[in-house]
C-alpha cells in the first residue's frame, strides 16, 4: 500500500475480502500509525456509517469535508463492499487534495 494509491480487491462473497482489508488496515495503523477511515458501503441508511461518504459510492454530495479532515496525513480509506461502484470524479478529487491518501476498495464486481 505504500506505493499504490488505489488497490481493489475483487472476489465472490465470503472469500475474505473484508478480512484482508481489516488486516491491511490493522497493520498500517499499528506499524506506521496511519489514520484509517472505514466505510461500510452497504450501510446506506441516513446517519449510518456510510452516509458521510455516500458520494464516494455514487450518491450526490461532495468530499470537501473529508479532504479537509484527511489533509496531507498518511491515511487509508477503505471502501468495503463497494459493489455499486465508486464515483471516480470524487475519488480523483480526493487524490489531488490529499497527498497521503491511499484507498482500498473491496467489491464483488470488477469495474473498468
Short mmCIF file of C-alpha atoms in Angstrom, two decimals:
data_model
loop_
_atom_site.label_atom_id
_atom_site.label_comp_id
_atom_site.label_asym_id
_atom_site.label_seq_id
_atom_site.Cartn_x
_atom_site.Cartn_y
_atom_site.Cartn_z
CA UNK A 1 0.00 0.00 0.00
CA UNK A 2 2.94 2.38 0.34
CA UNK A 3 3.43 2.77 -3.43
CA UNK A 4 -0.01 2.35 -4.92
CA UNK A 5 -2.69 4.89 -4.17
CA UNK A 6 -5.62 2.73 -5.24
CA UNK A 7 -5.99 -1.01 -4.71
CA UNK A 8 -9.10 -3.04 -5.50
CA UNK A 9 -9.81 -6.45 -4.02
CA UNK A 10 -12.46 -8.25 -6.05
CA UNK A 11 -13.96 -11.66 -5.41
CA UNK A 12 -17.00 -13.74 -4.65
CA UNK A 13 -18.92 -13.08 -1.45
CA UNK A 14 -17.43 -14.83 1.56
CA UNK A 15 -13.90 -15.34 0.22
CA UNK A 16 -12.32 -12.96 2.75
CA UNK A 17 -12.10 -9.54 1.09
CA UNK A 18 -13.21 -7.72 4.23
CA UNK A 19 -10.90 -9.78 6.46
CA UNK A 20 -7.98 -8.94 4.17
CA UNK A 21 -8.86 -5.22 4.22
CA UNK A 22 -9.14 -5.32 8.03
CA UNK A 23 -5.70 -6.90 8.30
CA UNK A 24 -4.12 -4.35 5.94
CA UNK A 25 -5.71 -1.50 7.92
CA UNK A 26 -4.62 -3.01 11.24
CA UNK A 27 -1.02 -3.46 10.11
CA UNK A 28 -0.71 0.03 8.62
CA UNK A 29 -2.14 1.60 11.74
CA UNK A 30 -0.06 -0.50 14.14
CA UNK A 31 3.28 -0.29 12.33
CA UNK A 32 3.40 3.21 10.85
CA UNK A 33 0.46 4.88 12.62
CA UNK A 34 -1.56 5.67 9.52
CA UNK A 35 -5.03 7.01 10.08
CA UNK A 36 -7.71 4.61 8.87
CA UNK A 37 -11.17 5.57 7.64
CA UNK A 38 -13.53 2.64 7.16
CA UNK A 39 -16.67 2.97 5.06
CA UNK A 40 -19.15 0.09 5.04
CA UNK A 41 -20.63 0.91 1.64
CA UNK A 42 -23.55 -1.48 2.05
CA UNK A 43 -24.85 0.52 5.03
CA UNK A 44 -26.53 3.41 3.25
CA UNK A 45 -29.26 4.45 5.69
CA UNK A 46 -29.29 8.12 6.76
CA UNK A 47 -26.93 8.66 9.66
CA UNK A 48 -25.31 5.24 9.17
CA UNK A 49 -21.56 4.69 8.80
CA UNK A 50 -21.67 5.02 5.03
CA UNK A 51 -23.83 8.15 4.91
CA UNK A 52 -20.98 10.63 5.46
CA UNK A 53 -19.12 9.27 2.45
CA UNK A 54 -22.13 8.41 0.30
CA UNK A 55 -20.86 10.47 -2.61
CA UNK A 56 -17.92 8.10 -2.96
CA UNK A 57 -20.26 5.29 -3.88
CA UNK A 58 -22.39 7.12 -6.39
CA UNK A 59 -24.81 9.28 -4.42
CA UNK A 60 -24.76 13.06 -4.86
CA UNK A 61 -22.56 15.01 -2.50
CA UNK A 62 -19.11 16.46 -2.10
CA UNK A 63 -15.94 15.19 -0.46
CA UNK A 64 -14.63 18.60 0.63
CA UNK A 65 -15.15 17.92 4.32
CA UNK A 66 -13.41 14.57 4.08
CA UNK A 67 -10.49 16.13 2.21
CA UNK A 68 -10.13 18.76 4.92
CA UNK A 69 -10.15 16.10 7.64
CA UNK A 70 -7.52 13.98 5.91
CA UNK A 71 -5.27 16.78 4.67
CA UNK A 72 -1.80 15.53 3.77
CA UNK A 73 -1.63 12.96 6.57
CA UNK A 74 -0.98 9.35 5.55
CA UNK A 75 -4.48 7.86 5.56
CA UNK A 76 -6.00 4.61 4.38
CA UNK A 77 -9.59 4.93 3.21
CA UNK A 78 -11.28 1.52 2.99
CA UNK A 79 -14.45 1.34 0.90
CA UNK A 80 -15.76 -2.07 1.92
CA UNK A 81 -18.46 -3.64 -0.21
CA UNK A 82 -18.46 -1.01 -2.96
CA UNK A 83 -20.40 -3.33 -5.26
CA UNK A 84 -22.29 -0.42 -6.81
CA UNK A 85 -19.08 1.26 -7.91
CA UNK A 86 -17.28 4.38 -6.78
CA UNK A 87 -17.66 7.93 -8.04
CA UNK A 88 -14.36 8.25 -9.94
CA UNK A 89 -14.54 12.04 -10.16
CA UNK A 90 -14.89 12.40 -6.39
CA UNK A 91 -12.13 9.88 -5.77
CA UNK A 92 -9.86 11.72 -8.20
CA UNK A 93 -10.57 14.98 -6.40
CA UNK A 94 -9.63 13.37 -3.07
CA UNK A 95 -6.37 12.06 -4.51
CA UNK A 96 -5.46 15.55 -5.75
CA UNK A 97 -6.34 17.24 -2.46
CA UNK A 98 -4.89 14.60 -0.10
CA UNK A 99 -1.29 13.72 -0.92
CA UNK A 100 -1.08 11.00 1.73
CA UNK A 101 -4.34 9.25 0.81
CA UNK A 102 -4.42 5.57 -0.15
CA UNK A 103 -7.70 3.82 -1.00
CA UNK A 104 -8.53 0.13 -0.67
CA UNK A 105 -11.80 -0.95 -2.29
CA UNK A 106 -13.46 -4.32 -1.79
CA UNK A 107 -16.15 -5.41 -4.19
CA UNK A 108 -17.81 -8.43 -5.72
CA UNK A 109 -17.74 -6.81 -9.17
CA UNK A 110 -14.78 -5.67 -11.21
CA UNK A 111 -15.16 -2.15 -12.61
CA UNK A 112 -13.44 -0.90 -15.75
#
